[in-house]
Every structure is written in C-alpha cells, then in structure tokens.
C-alpha cells in the first residue's frame, strides 16, 4: 500500500491547492481519482465501481460561503483504496467515506484558521510595497502549509487501514468537534458577506437577492440556477449594448 499511500497524499495536496480551479474541482471527485487508484492497485473495474458508489454521496455538493459540508476528495482517496484492498462491498465503502468526509471538513477549517497568519503578514508587506513578500504570503507559504496538513492524512490512513481511521475519529474529543461545527456554521455567512462586498454596486444588489431567494423558494438545482444567471447576464448585456447604440 506504500505506492497508493504516497499517490493519495500527493494527489490530495495538489487537488486541494485548486491549481487550475475548474480542472481540480473535476479531478478531485471520487469517481475520477478512483481510475488512478485502480491503475496503481491493478483493479480498475472494481475501483471505479467503488468510486461511483462514493460519488453518489457528493452529487450536487455546494460549498456555500466556501464552507465544505463534506470533503469529497478525501473521502474518495481513503475509502476507495481501503475498500479495494480489504475486499469491501460498495455499501461498506460508503460507510467508511462518510466520517472521512467529515474529517476533511475539520482539516479545511483548521487550515483556514492558520492561514489568517499569512493574511496579516501579507498586509504588512503590502504597506511596505514588498511585492515578493505578498507573493510568498498568498501563494508559497499557504501551499507549503497545505502539504504538511494534507499529505499525511490519506498517506497514514491508507498505510494503516480502516481500523486506524475509525480509531482516530473516535479519539477526537466532543468539545473540538462541536467547536469546528460552530465555526463552520459561521463561514457561510462570512462567504455571503464577502460576495456582497465584491459586488459593491447598489444597482446589482437586487439581482443578488432575487437569485438567492429564487433558489431558496423554488428549490431549483445549481445547474438550473446557473442557466438562469447566464440568461440574466445576456439580457443585461443586450440592453447595455442597445443603449450604447442609441447614444
């Protein structure tokens, strides 16, 4: 399991750095990573079957306010190889994936908390006009920290198996779990506040609230909401072009 342990550790780190953004969001899905795990372990068919079963848990997963409800990437990178090596059924793989996905949320919240240090360092460099320092604080330092926080989790889990994962989850004290839950509940509000801050223009605020309450009241899917948003943007652009032509 050494080879797959190293692979899953590096893969998890790279995928969660969001290099390429849209590409990493697709490649970190359990069904996608299962292909590579199957190639390494010599059973692509069963790996993909397990990956597809785990993937069902995370279809339509939305990180509201950049707050993950579950870590689909970590769940796949641990559940698939362990289930494959232990000969687990897809149902057993799903059972293993659920707590692992929760563990990934705690890890992500811890990373965000520690990264605040780099934000303040970046502010200091910005005041001094040090572009190199800003680059280090925004890219280099967080990426290095991410490696030391993310690589060991799937590496150790796949080295020592499902029993080690379950024992670790049971060893987490309730006060720490509750603290992460409370902190996680605040992050969506912070995310929406940042969105409002970025939008900035008063004339665009009605569109923000219309879109928000449309999704809440109608219950449409993320894909349907995206189509609706694109149509609204195209209409706005068409009217704007018409006004320019008239002028």
PDB file of C-alpha atoms in Angstrom:
ATOM      1  CA  UNK A   1       0.000   0.000   0.000  1.00  0.00           C
ATOM      2  CA  UNK A   2       3.030   2.284   0.083  1.00  0.00           C
ATOM      3  CA  UNK A   3       2.656   3.316  -3.563  1.00  0.00           C
ATOM      4  CA  UNK A   4      -1.027   4.168  -3.338  1.00  0.00           C
ATOM      5  CA  UNK A   5      -0.457   5.873   0.039  1.00  0.00           C
ATOM      6  CA  UNK A   6       2.131   8.231  -1.460  1.00  0.00           C
ATOM      7  CA  UNK A   7      -0.049   8.825  -4.515  1.00  0.00           C
ATOM      8  CA  UNK A   8      -3.174   9.677  -2.494  1.00  0.00           C
ATOM      9  CA  UNK A   9      -1.209  12.027  -0.240  1.00  0.00           C
ATOM     10  CA  UNK A  10       0.286  13.974  -3.139  1.00  0.00           C
ATOM     11  CA  UNK A  11      -2.952  13.863  -5.132  1.00  0.00           C
ATOM     12  CA  UNK A  12      -4.948  15.248  -2.205  1.00  0.00           C
ATOM     13  CA  UNK A  13      -2.462  18.069  -1.710  1.00  0.00           C
ATOM     14  CA  UNK A  14      -2.422  19.074  -5.391  1.00  0.00           C
ATOM     15  CA  UNK A  15      -6.186  18.858  -5.847  1.00  0.00           C
ATOM     16  CA  UNK A  16      -6.892  20.997  -2.770  1.00  0.00           C
ATOM     17  CA  UNK A  17      -4.485  23.726  -3.854  1.00  0.00           C
ATOM     18  CA  UNK A  18      -7.053  24.496  -6.589  1.00  0.00           C
ATOM     19  CA  UNK A  19      -4.399  24.820  -9.286  1.00  0.00           C
ATOM     20  CA  UNK A  20      -6.412  25.209 -12.466  1.00  0.00           C
ATOM     21  CA  UNK A  21      -9.541  25.570 -10.296  1.00  0.00           C
ATOM     22  CA  UNK A  22     -12.187  24.076 -12.601  1.00  0.00           C
ATOM     23  CA  UNK A  23      -9.889  21.184 -13.538  1.00  0.00           C
ATOM     24  CA  UNK A  24      -9.012  20.324  -9.942  1.00  0.00           C
ATOM     25  CA  UNK A  25     -12.691  20.520  -8.940  1.00  0.00           C
ATOM     26  CA  UNK A  26     -13.436  17.820 -11.505  1.00  0.00           C
ATOM     27  CA  UNK A  27     -10.320  15.724 -10.938  1.00  0.00           C
ATOM     28  CA  UNK A  28     -10.730  15.514  -7.169  1.00  0.00           C
ATOM     29  CA  UNK A  29     -14.090  13.761  -7.415  1.00  0.00           C
ATOM     30  CA  UNK A  30     -14.070  10.160  -6.068  1.00  0.00           C
ATOM     31  CA  UNK A  31     -15.082   8.702  -9.431  1.00  0.00           C
ATOM     32  CA  UNK A  32     -12.184  10.448 -11.185  1.00  0.00           C
ATOM     33  CA  UNK A  33      -9.495   9.616  -8.621  1.00  0.00           C
ATOM     34  CA  UNK A  34     -10.728   6.006  -8.499  1.00  0.00           C
ATOM     35  CA  UNK A  35      -9.384   5.500 -12.027  1.00  0.00           C
ATOM     36  CA  UNK A  36      -5.810   6.274 -10.977  1.00  0.00           C
ATOM     37  CA  UNK A  37      -6.147   4.282  -7.760  1.00  0.00           C
ATOM     38  CA  UNK A  38      -7.375   1.310  -9.779  1.00  0.00           C
ATOM     39  CA  UNK A  39      -4.419   1.584 -12.166  1.00  0.00           C
ATOM     40  CA  UNK A  40      -1.953   1.600  -9.270  1.00  0.00           C
ATOM     41  CA  UNK A  41      -3.640  -1.270  -7.411  1.00  0.00           C
ATOM     42  CA  UNK A  42      -4.297  -3.321 -10.537  1.00  0.00           C
ATOM     43  CA  UNK A  43      -8.100  -3.430 -10.437  1.00  0.00           C
ATOM     44  CA  UNK A  44      -9.537  -0.523 -12.394  1.00  0.00           C
ATOM     45  CA  UNK A  45     -13.033  -2.020 -12.752  1.00  0.00           C
ATOM     46  CA  UNK A  46     -13.678  -2.541  -9.041  1.00  0.00           C
ATOM     47  CA  UNK A  47     -12.035   0.766  -8.130  1.00  0.00           C
ATOM     48  CA  UNK A  48     -14.356   2.647 -10.481  1.00  0.00           C
ATOM     49  CA  UNK A  49     -17.385   0.748  -9.116  1.00  0.00           C
ATOM     50  CA  UNK A  50     -16.460   1.755  -5.563  1.00  0.00           C
ATOM     51  CA  UNK A  51     -15.640   5.300  -6.675  1.00  0.00           C
ATOM     52  CA  UNK A  52     -19.047   5.626  -8.336  1.00  0.00           C
ATOM     53  CA  UNK A  53     -20.776   4.455  -5.162  1.00  0.00           C
ATOM     54  CA  UNK A  54     -18.890   7.014  -3.067  1.00  0.00           C
ATOM     55  CA  UNK A  55     -19.518   9.702  -5.700  1.00  0.00           C
ATOM     56  CA  UNK A  56     -23.282   9.376  -5.182  1.00  0.00           C
ATOM     57  CA  UNK A  57     -22.854  10.856  -1.706  1.00  0.00           C
ATOM     58  CA  UNK A  58     -21.461  14.075  -3.126  1.00  0.00           C
ATOM     59  CA  UNK A  59     -23.548  14.738  -6.232  1.00  0.00           C
ATOM     60  CA  UNK A  60     -24.645  18.368  -6.170  1.00  0.00           C
ATOM     61  CA  UNK A  61     -22.249  19.220  -3.334  1.00  0.00           C
ATOM     62  CA  UNK A  62     -22.139  23.015  -2.918  1.00  0.00           C
ATOM     63  CA  UNK A  63     -19.655  24.839  -0.680  1.00  0.00           C
ATOM     64  CA  UNK A  64     -21.865  27.726   0.474  1.00  0.00           C
ATOM     65  CA  UNK A  65     -19.694  30.626   1.556  1.00  0.00           C
ATOM     66  CA  UNK A  66     -16.652  28.470   0.735  1.00  0.00           C
ATOM     67  CA  UNK A  67     -17.618  26.164   3.599  1.00  0.00           C
ATOM     68  CA  UNK A  68     -17.455  22.490   2.666  1.00  0.00           C
ATOM     69  CA  UNK A  69     -20.296  20.348   4.054  1.00  0.00           C
ATOM     70  CA  UNK A  70     -18.097  17.317   3.310  1.00  0.00           C
ATOM     71  CA  UNK A  71     -14.701  16.686   1.741  1.00  0.00           C
ATOM     72  CA  UNK A  72     -15.470  14.548  -1.308  1.00  0.00           C
ATOM     73  CA  UNK A  73     -11.819  14.415  -2.374  1.00  0.00           C
ATOM     74  CA  UNK A  74     -10.512  12.970   0.893  1.00  0.00           C
ATOM     75  CA  UNK A  75     -13.446  10.575   1.153  1.00  0.00           C
ATOM     76  CA  UNK A  76     -12.636   9.050  -2.231  1.00  0.00           C
ATOM     77  CA  UNK A  77      -8.880   8.917  -1.711  1.00  0.00           C
ATOM     78  CA  UNK A  78      -9.268   6.950   1.518  1.00  0.00           C
ATOM     79  CA  UNK A  79     -12.449   4.926   1.025  1.00  0.00           C
ATOM     80  CA  UNK A  80     -11.624   3.608  -2.462  1.00  0.00           C
ATOM     81  CA  UNK A  81      -8.131   2.155  -1.823  1.00  0.00           C
ATOM     82  CA  UNK A  82      -9.032   0.760   1.613  1.00  0.00           C
ATOM     83  CA  UNK A  83     -12.231  -0.831   0.296  1.00  0.00           C
ATOM     84  CA  UNK A  84     -10.338  -2.229  -2.694  1.00  0.00           C
ATOM     85  CA  UNK A  85      -7.541  -3.739  -0.629  1.00  0.00           C
ATOM     86  CA  UNK A  86      -9.862  -5.130   2.064  1.00  0.00           C
ATOM     87  CA  UNK A  87     -12.415  -6.503  -0.406  1.00  0.00           C
ATOM     88  CA  UNK A  88     -15.219  -4.350   0.994  1.00  0.00           C
ATOM     89  CA  UNK A  89     -18.614  -4.005  -0.644  1.00  0.00           C
ATOM     90  CA  UNK A  90     -19.747  -0.656  -2.029  1.00  0.00           C
ATOM     91  CA  UNK A  91     -22.040  -0.229   0.987  1.00  0.00           C
ATOM     92  CA  UNK A  92     -19.099  -0.700   3.358  1.00  0.00           C
ATOM     93  CA  UNK A  93     -17.040   1.778   1.320  1.00  0.00           C
ATOM     94  CA  UNK A  94     -19.795   4.371   1.665  1.00  0.00           C
ATOM     95  CA  UNK A  95     -19.930   3.776   5.416  1.00  0.00           C
ATOM     96  CA  UNK A  96     -16.197   4.464   5.593  1.00  0.00           C
ATOM     97  CA  UNK A  97     -16.392   7.513   3.322  1.00  0.00           C
ATOM     98  CA  UNK A  98     -18.887   9.418   5.496  1.00  0.00           C
ATOM     99  CA  UNK A  99     -16.674  10.001   8.594  1.00  0.00           C
ATOM    100  CA  UNK A 100     -13.640  10.592   6.369  1.00  0.00           C
ATOM    101  CA  UNK A 101     -15.533  13.340   4.533  1.00  0.00           C
ATOM    102  CA  UNK A 102     -16.327  14.967   7.876  1.00  0.00           C
ATOM    103  CA  UNK A 103     -12.681  14.728   8.925  1.00  0.00           C
ATOM    104  CA  UNK A 104     -11.742  16.616   5.771  1.00  0.00           C
ATOM    105  CA  UNK A 105     -14.066  19.470   6.783  1.00  0.00           C
ATOM    106  CA  UNK A 106     -12.304  19.809  10.138  1.00  0.00           C
ATOM    107  CA  UNK A 107      -8.944  19.801   8.396  1.00  0.00           C
ATOM    108  CA  UNK A 108     -10.050  22.506   5.957  1.00  0.00           C
ATOM    109  CA  UNK A 109     -11.348  24.727   8.742  1.00  0.00           C
ATOM    110  CA  UNK A 110      -8.085  24.325  10.643  1.00  0.00           C
ATOM    111  CA  UNK A 111      -6.146  25.292   7.518  1.00  0.00           C
ATOM    112  CA  UNK A 112      -8.226  28.425   7.042  1.00  0.00           C
ATOM    113  CA  UNK A 113      -7.703  29.391  10.674  1.00  0.00           C
ATOM    114  CA  UNK A 114      -3.923  29.042  10.460  1.00  0.00           C
ATOM    115  CA  UNK A 115      -3.814  30.848   7.092  1.00  0.00           C
ATOM    116  CA  UNK A 116      -5.001  34.023   8.816  1.00  0.00           C
ATOM    117  CA  UNK A 117      -1.400  34.450   9.972  1.00  0.00           C
ATOM    118  CA  UNK A 118      -0.275  34.756   6.347  1.00  0.00           C
ATOM    119  CA  UNK A 119      -3.040  37.279   5.626  1.00  0.00           C
ATOM    120  CA  UNK A 120      -1.727  39.624   8.313  1.00  0.00           C
ATOM    121  CA  UNK A 121       1.821  39.100   7.096  1.00  0.00           C
ATOM    122  CA  UNK A 122       0.653  39.972   3.572  1.00  0.00           C
ATOM    123  CA  UNK A 123      -0.984  43.171   4.845  1.00  0.00           C
ATOM    124  CA  UNK A 124       2.316  44.199   6.391  1.00  0.00           C
ATOM    125  CA  UNK A 125       4.204  43.550   3.150  1.00  0.00           C
ATOM    126  CA  UNK A 126       1.538  45.477   1.209  1.00  0.00           C
ATOM    127  CA  UNK A 127       2.076  48.533   3.406  1.00  0.00           C
ATOM    128  CA  UNK A 128       5.803  48.278   2.718  1.00  0.00           C
ATOM    129  CA  UNK A 129       5.235  47.823  -1.033  1.00  0.00           C
ATOM    130  CA  UNK A 130       7.027  44.462  -0.984  1.00  0.00           C
ATOM    131  CA  UNK A 131       5.569  42.534  -3.957  1.00  0.00           C
ATOM    132  CA  UNK A 132       7.763  39.485  -3.295  1.00  0.00           C
ATOM    133  CA  UNK A 133       6.546  39.268   0.294  1.00  0.00           C
ATOM    134  CA  UNK A 134       2.918  39.475  -0.843  1.00  0.00           C
ATOM    135  CA  UNK A 135       3.525  36.634  -3.315  1.00  0.00           C
ATOM    136  CA  UNK A 136       5.067  34.488  -0.583  1.00  0.00           C
ATOM    137  CA  UNK A 137       2.172  35.074   1.809  1.00  0.00           C
ATOM    138  CA  UNK A 138      -0.541  34.500  -0.788  1.00  0.00           C
ATOM    139  CA  UNK A 139       0.925  31.569  -2.684  1.00  0.00           C
ATOM    140  CA  UNK A 140       4.122  29.983  -1.372  1.00  0.00           C
ATOM    141  CA  UNK A 141       3.533  29.802   2.397  1.00  0.00           C
ATOM    142  CA  UNK A 142      -0.105  28.576   2.211  1.00  0.00           C
ATOM    143  CA  UNK A 143       0.863  25.936  -0.364  1.00  0.00           C
ATOM    144  CA  UNK A 144       3.699  24.623   1.819  1.00  0.00           C
ATOM    145  CA  UNK A 145       1.448  24.587   4.877  1.00  0.00           C
ATOM    146  CA  UNK A 146      -1.208  22.760   2.881  1.00  0.00           C
ATOM    147  CA  UNK A 147       1.256  19.998   2.045  1.00  0.00           C
ATOM    148  CA  UNK A 148       2.139  19.304   5.681  1.00  0.00           C
ATOM    149  CA  UNK A 149      -1.527  19.382   6.687  1.00  0.00           C
ATOM    150  CA  UNK A 150      -2.995  17.367   3.825  1.00  0.00           C
ATOM    151  CA  UNK A 151      -0.402  14.829   2.694  1.00  0.00           C
ATOM    152  CA  UNK A 152      -0.178  12.872   5.993  1.00  0.00           C
ATOM    153  CA  UNK A 153      -3.928  12.207   6.288  1.00  0.00           C
ATOM    154  CA  UNK A 154      -4.557   9.955   3.256  1.00  0.00           C
ATOM    155  CA  UNK A 155      -0.996   8.620   3.440  1.00  0.00           C
ATOM    156  CA  UNK A 156      -1.335   7.347   7.011  1.00  0.00           C
ATOM    157  CA  UNK A 157      -4.945   6.227   6.532  1.00  0.00           C
ATOM    158  CA  UNK A 158      -4.076   4.038   3.561  1.00  0.00           C
ATOM    159  CA  UNK A 159      -0.928   2.718   5.233  1.00  0.00           C
ATOM    160  CA  UNK A 160      -2.719   1.538   8.374  1.00  0.00           C
ATOM    161  CA  UNK A 161      -6.237   0.797   7.096  1.00  0.00           C
ATOM    162  CA  UNK A 162      -9.849   1.359   8.073  1.00  0.00           C
ATOM    163  CA  UNK A 163      -9.307   0.458  11.733  1.00  0.00           C
ATOM    164  CA  UNK A 164      -6.836   3.289  12.188  1.00  0.00           C
ATOM    165  CA  UNK A 165      -9.223   5.769  10.563  1.00  0.00           C
ATOM    166  CA  UNK A 166     -12.108   4.766  12.820  1.00  0.00           C
ATOM    167  CA  UNK A 167      -9.942   4.850  15.949  1.00  0.00           C
ATOM    168  CA  UNK A 168      -8.732   8.332  15.071  1.00  0.00           C
ATOM    169  CA  UNK A 169     -12.279   9.603  14.525  1.00  0.00           C
ATOM    170  CA  UNK A 170     -13.340   8.139  17.883  1.00  0.00           C
ATOM    171  CA  UNK A 171     -10.380   9.799  19.619  1.00  0.00           C
ATOM    172  CA  UNK A 172     -11.441  13.329  18.601  1.00  0.00           C
ATOM    173  CA  UNK A 173     -12.926  14.982  21.739  1.00  0.00           C
ATOM    174  CA  UNK A 174     -16.521  16.201  21.601  1.00  0.00           C
ATOM    175  CA  UNK A 175     -15.561  19.769  22.507  1.00  0.00           C
ATOM    176  CA  UNK A 176     -13.276  20.003  19.473  1.00  0.00           C
ATOM    177  CA  UNK A 177     -15.903  18.531  17.158  1.00  0.00           C
ATOM    178  CA  UNK A 178     -18.516  20.936  18.493  1.00  0.00           C
ATOM    179  CA  UNK A 179     -16.131  23.880  18.124  1.00  0.00           C
ATOM    180  CA  UNK A 180     -15.475  23.095  14.460  1.00  0.00           C
ATOM    181  CA  UNK A 181     -19.225  22.689  13.897  1.00  0.00           C
ATOM    182  CA  UNK A 182     -19.949  26.126  15.347  1.00  0.00           C
ATOM    183  CA  UNK A 183     -17.109  27.727  13.385  1.00  0.00           C
ATOM    184  CA  UNK A 184     -18.295  26.023  10.215  1.00  0.00           C
ATOM    185  CA  UNK A 185     -21.776  27.410  10.722  1.00  0.00           C
ATOM    186  CA  UNK A 186     -20.388  30.961  10.657  1.00  0.00           C
ATOM    187  CA  UNK A 187     -18.407  30.522   7.445  1.00  0.00           C
ATOM    188  CA  UNK A 188     -21.390  30.575   5.035  1.00  0.00           C
ATOM    189  CA  UNK A 189     -22.448  33.944   6.469  1.00  0.00           C
ATOM    190  CA  UNK A 190     -18.913  35.217   6.002  1.00  0.00           C
ATOM    191  CA  UNK A 191     -18.917  33.935   2.427  1.00  0.00           C
ATOM    192  CA  UNK A 192     -22.133  35.762   1.584  1.00  0.00           C
ATOM    193  CA  UNK A 193     -20.774  38.929   3.202  1.00  0.00           C
ATOM    194  CA  UNK A 194     -17.652  38.725   1.035  1.00  0.00           C
ATOM    195  CA  UNK A 195     -19.829  38.229  -2.046  1.00  0.00           C
ATOM    196  CA  UNK A 196     -21.819  41.345  -1.212  1.00  0.00           C
ATOM    197  CA  UNK A 197     -18.584  43.255  -0.659  1.00  0.00           C
ATOM    198  CA  UNK A 198     -17.195  42.175  -4.049  1.00  0.00           C
ATOM    199  CA  UNK A 199     -20.413  43.041  -5.915  1.00  0.00           C
ATOM    200  CA  UNK A 200     -20.248  46.513  -4.409  1.00  0.00           C
ATOM    201  CA  UNK A 201     -22.601  48.311  -6.821  1.00  0.00           C
ATOM    202  CA  UNK A 202     -26.039  49.178  -5.472  1.00  0.00           C
ATOM    203  CA  UNK A 203     -27.749  48.599  -8.802  1.00  0.00           C
ATOM    204  CA  UNK A 204     -26.612  44.961  -8.744  1.00  0.00           C
ATOM    205  CA  UNK A 205     -27.846  44.203  -5.228  1.00  0.00           C
ATOM    206  CA  UNK A 206     -31.446  43.438  -6.299  1.00  0.00           C
ATOM    207  CA  UNK A 207     -30.135  40.761  -8.661  1.00  0.00           C
ATOM    208  CA  UNK A 208     -28.201  39.159  -5.803  1.00  0.00           C
ATOM    209  CA  UNK A 209     -31.256  38.928  -3.546  1.00  0.00           C
ATOM    210  CA  UNK A 210     -33.518  37.838  -6.417  1.00  0.00           C
ATOM    211  CA  UNK A 211     -31.138  34.990  -7.226  1.00  0.00           C
ATOM    212  CA  UNK A 212     -30.777  33.980  -3.582  1.00  0.00           C
ATOM    213  CA  UNK A 213     -34.485  33.857  -2.784  1.00  0.00           C
ATOM    214  CA  UNK A 214     -35.286  32.286  -6.148  1.00  0.00           C
ATOM    215  CA  UNK A 215     -33.103  29.302  -5.240  1.00  0.00           C
ATOM    216  CA  UNK A 216     -34.471  29.117  -1.681  1.00  0.00           C
ATOM    217  CA  UNK A 217     -38.171  29.350  -2.628  1.00  0.00           C
ATOM    218  CA  UNK A 218     -38.187  27.373  -5.881  1.00  0.00           C
ATOM    219  CA  UNK A 219     -35.671  24.721  -4.851  1.00  0.00           C
ATOM    220  CA  UNK A 220     -34.083  24.641  -8.316  1.00  0.00           C
ATOM    221  CA  UNK A 221     -30.769  22.834  -8.761  1.00  0.00           C
ATOM    222  CA  UNK A 222     -27.383  24.541  -9.030  1.00  0.00           C
ATOM    223  CA  UNK A 223     -27.227  23.786 -12.762  1.00  0.00           C
ATOM    224  CA  UNK A 224     -30.671  25.333 -13.362  1.00  0.00           C
ATOM    225  CA  UNK A 225     -29.702  28.398 -11.312  1.00  0.00           C
ATOM    226  CA  UNK A 226     -26.524  28.768 -13.387  1.00  0.00           C
ATOM    227  CA  UNK A 227     -28.547  28.707 -16.632  1.00  0.00           C
ATOM    228  CA  UNK A 228     -30.916  31.311 -15.195  1.00  0.00           C
ATOM    229  CA  UNK A 229     -27.974  33.518 -14.183  1.00  0.00           C
ATOM    230  CA  UNK A 230     -26.361  33.295 -17.626  1.00  0.00           C
ATOM    231  CA  UNK A 231     -29.645  34.309 -19.276  1.00  0.00           C
ATOM    232  CA  UNK A 232     -29.968  37.322 -16.987  1.00  0.00           C
ATOM    233  CA  UNK A 233     -26.398  38.382 -17.786  1.00  0.00           C
ATOM    234  CA  UNK A 234     -27.016  38.062 -21.536  1.00  0.00           C
ATOM    235  CA  UNK A 235     -30.171  40.194 -21.248  1.00  0.00           C
ATOM    236  CA  UNK A 236     -28.324  42.877 -19.291  1.00  0.00           C
ATOM    237  CA  UNK A 237     -25.519  42.918 -21.858  1.00  0.00           C
ATOM    238  CA  UNK A 238     -28.041  43.155 -24.705  1.00  0.00           C
ATOM    239  CA  UNK A 239     -29.822  46.131 -23.130  1.00  0.00           C
ATOM    240  CA  UNK A 240     -26.499  47.808 -22.366  1.00  0.00           C
ATOM    241  CA  UNK A 241     -25.354  47.436 -25.990  1.00  0.00           C
ATOM    242  CA  UNK A 242     -28.665  48.830 -27.197  1.00  0.00           C
ATOM    243  CA  UNK A 243     -28.282  51.923 -25.017  1.00  0.00           C
ATOM    244  CA  UNK A 244     -24.763  52.451 -26.361  1.00  0.00           C
ATOM    245  CA  UNK A 245     -26.015  52.216 -29.959  1.00  0.00           C
ATOM    246  CA  UNK A 246     -28.825  54.691 -29.249  1.00  0.00           C
ATOM    247  CA  UNK A 247     -26.381  57.097 -27.664  1.00  0.00           C
TER     248      UNK A 247
END
